[in-house]
PDB file of C-alpha atoms in Angstrom:
ATOM      1  CA  MET X   1     -13.182  13.153  16.683  1.00 71.00           C
ATOM      2  CA  LEU X   2      -9.894  11.392  14.513  1.00 77.00           C
ATOM      3  CA  HIS X   3     -10.134   7.421  14.850  1.00 77.00           C
ATOM      4  CA  ASP X   4      -7.225   5.137  13.982  1.00 79.00           C
ATOM      5  CA  ASP X   5      -7.770   1.704  12.181  1.00 81.00           C
ATOM      6  CA  ALA X   6      -8.081   0.375  15.100  1.00 81.00           C
ATOM      7  CA  GLY X   7     -10.915   2.183  15.993  1.00 80.00           C
ATOM      8  CA  ASN X   8      -9.194   4.020  19.031  1.00 79.00           C
ATOM      9  CA  GLY X   9     -10.112   7.744  18.804  1.00 82.00           C
ATOM     10  CA  LEU X  10      -9.069  11.782  19.944  1.00 78.00           C
ATOM     11  CA  ALA X  11     -11.357  14.493  20.913  1.00 78.00           C
ATOM     12  CA  LEU X  12     -10.166  17.546  21.440  1.00 77.00           C
ATOM     13  CA  GLY X  13     -13.181  19.824  23.477  1.00 77.00           C
ATOM     14  CA  THR X  14     -14.099  22.710  26.289  1.00 75.00           C
ATOM     15  CA  SER X  15     -15.375  21.857  29.646  1.00 68.00           C
ATOM     16  CA  ALA X  16     -18.680  22.225  30.045  1.00 74.00           C
ATOM     17  CA  ASP X  17     -17.942  23.121  34.056  1.00 74.00           C
ATOM     18  CA  ASP X  18     -15.864  25.536  32.796  1.00 70.00           C
ATOM     19  CA  PRO X  19     -14.708  27.114  29.332  1.00 71.00           C
ATOM     20  CA  VAL X  20     -11.651  27.909  30.102  1.00 68.00           C
ATOM     21  CA  PHE X  21     -10.408  24.657  29.944  1.00 71.00           C
ATOM     22  CA  LEU X  22      -9.368  22.737  26.919  1.00 70.00           C
ATOM     23  CA  CYS X  23     -10.136  18.657  27.375  1.00 73.00           C
ATOM     24  CA  ALA X  24      -8.525  15.592  25.389  1.00 73.00           C
ATOM     25  CA  VAL X  25     -10.265  12.811  25.556  1.00 75.00           C
ATOM     26  CA  ILE X  26      -9.090   8.970  24.171  1.00 76.00           C
ATOM     27  CA  GLU X  27     -11.276   6.706  23.011  1.00 80.00           C
ATOM     28  CA  ASP X  28     -10.239   2.963  23.128  1.00 79.00           C
ATOM     29  CA  ALA X  29     -12.409   0.484  20.783  1.00 77.00           C
ATOM     30  CA  ALA X  30     -15.310  -0.539  22.477  1.00 79.00           C
ATOM     31  CA  GLY X  31     -15.919   3.925  23.109  1.00 73.00           C
ATOM     32  CA  ARG X  32     -14.273   4.009  27.323  1.00 78.00           C
ATOM     33  CA  ALA X  33     -11.875   6.644  27.769  1.00 70.00           C
ATOM     34  CA  ILE X  34      -9.115   5.428  29.051  1.00 59.00           C
ATOM     35  CA  ILE X  35      -7.474   9.880  29.269  1.00 53.00           C
ATOM     36  CA  ARG X  36      -8.889  12.677  30.160  1.00 59.00           C
ATOM     37  CA  ASN X  37      -6.686  15.819  30.464  1.00 54.00           C
ATOM     38  CA  LEU X  38      -7.538  19.621  31.082  1.00 59.00           C
ATOM     39  CA  ILE X  39      -5.244  22.292  30.456  1.00 68.00           C
ATOM     40  CA  ASP X  40      -5.497  26.434  30.788  1.00 69.00           C
ATOM     41  CA  GLY X  41      -5.475  28.657  28.597  1.00 68.00           C
ATOM     42  CA  GLU X  42      -1.880  29.569  28.930  1.00 73.00           C
ATOM     43  CA  SER X  43      -0.967  26.467  28.307  1.00 72.00           C
ATOM     44  CA  GLU X  44      -3.393  26.272  25.639  1.00 72.00           C
ATOM     45  CA  ALA X  45      -1.588  28.968  24.240  1.00 78.00           C
ATOM     46  CA  LEU X  46       1.648  27.789  24.564  1.00 76.00           C
ATOM     47  CA  LEU X  47       0.463  24.031  23.019  1.00 76.00           C
ATOM     48  CA  LEU X  48      -0.595  25.924  19.822  1.00 80.00           C
ATOM     49  CA  ASP X  49       3.084  28.159  19.825  1.00 84.00           C
ATOM     50  CA  LEU X  50       4.848  25.486  19.678  1.00 79.00           C
ATOM     51  CA  LEU X  51       3.104  23.559  17.116  1.00 81.00           C
ATOM     52  CA  HIS X  52       3.001  26.085  15.231  1.00 86.00           C
ATOM     53  CA  GLN X  53       6.764  27.051  15.364  1.00 87.00           C
ATOM     54  CA  ARG X  54       7.487  23.359  14.761  1.00 82.00           C
ATOM     55  CA  ALA X  55       5.028  23.718  11.457  1.00 82.00           C
ATOM     56  CA  ALA X  56       7.331  26.551  10.875  1.00 85.00           C
ATOM     57  CA  ALA X  57       9.955  24.834  11.212  1.00 84.00           C
ATOM     58  CA  ARG X  58       8.964  21.813   9.003  1.00 78.00           C
ATOM     59  CA  THR X  59       7.860  23.645   6.349  1.00 83.00           C
ATOM     60  CA  ALA X  60      11.745  25.751   6.077  1.00 83.00           C
ATOM     61  CA  ALA X  61      12.958  22.786   6.426  1.00 82.00           C
ATOM     62  CA  ALA X  62      10.796  21.560   2.804  1.00 78.00           C
ATOM     63  CA  ILE X  63       9.138  18.690   4.812  1.00 71.00           C
ATOM     64  CA  PRO X  64       5.542  16.893   4.469  1.00 67.00           C
ATOM     65  CA  PRO X  65       3.605  17.682   7.654  1.00 61.00           C
ATOM     66  CA  TYR X  66       2.746  13.758   7.505  1.00 63.00           C
ATOM     67  CA  ARG X  67       5.287  10.616   6.009  1.00 61.00           C
ATOM     68  CA  PRO X  68       3.934   7.276   6.187  1.00 62.00           C
ATOM     69  CA  ALA X  69       5.045   4.451   8.313  1.00 62.00           C
ATOM     70  CA  PRO X  70       8.068   2.826   6.646  1.00 67.00           C
ATOM     71  CA  GLY X  71       7.443   0.628   4.120  1.00 70.00           C
ATOM     72  CA  VAL X  72       4.034   2.075   3.366  1.00 65.00           C
ATOM     73  CA  GLU X  73       4.124   3.759   0.773  1.00 69.00           C
ATOM     74  CA  PRO X  74       2.392   6.872   0.093  1.00 60.00           C
ATOM     75  CA  GLY X  75      -0.685   7.591  -1.410  1.00 59.00           C
ATOM     76  CA  PRO X  76      -2.274   9.586  -4.918  1.00 56.00           C
TER      77      PRO X  76
END
């Protein structure tokens, strides 16, 4: 589970009912699920391929994977 500074969270996992589906859940600070999205194995493979292509393009262009928000100094 990933959380931001406001306490919102994101979790990824497989469905207990059908492990072929990837479940993405976004929760608000109170822990209530506000979005639930299921994608099948084919869609997951496409998404992973696109993410890998993006990472390769960023690496080739020497763009860091994460940038601080405008006006925020990068950490050590």
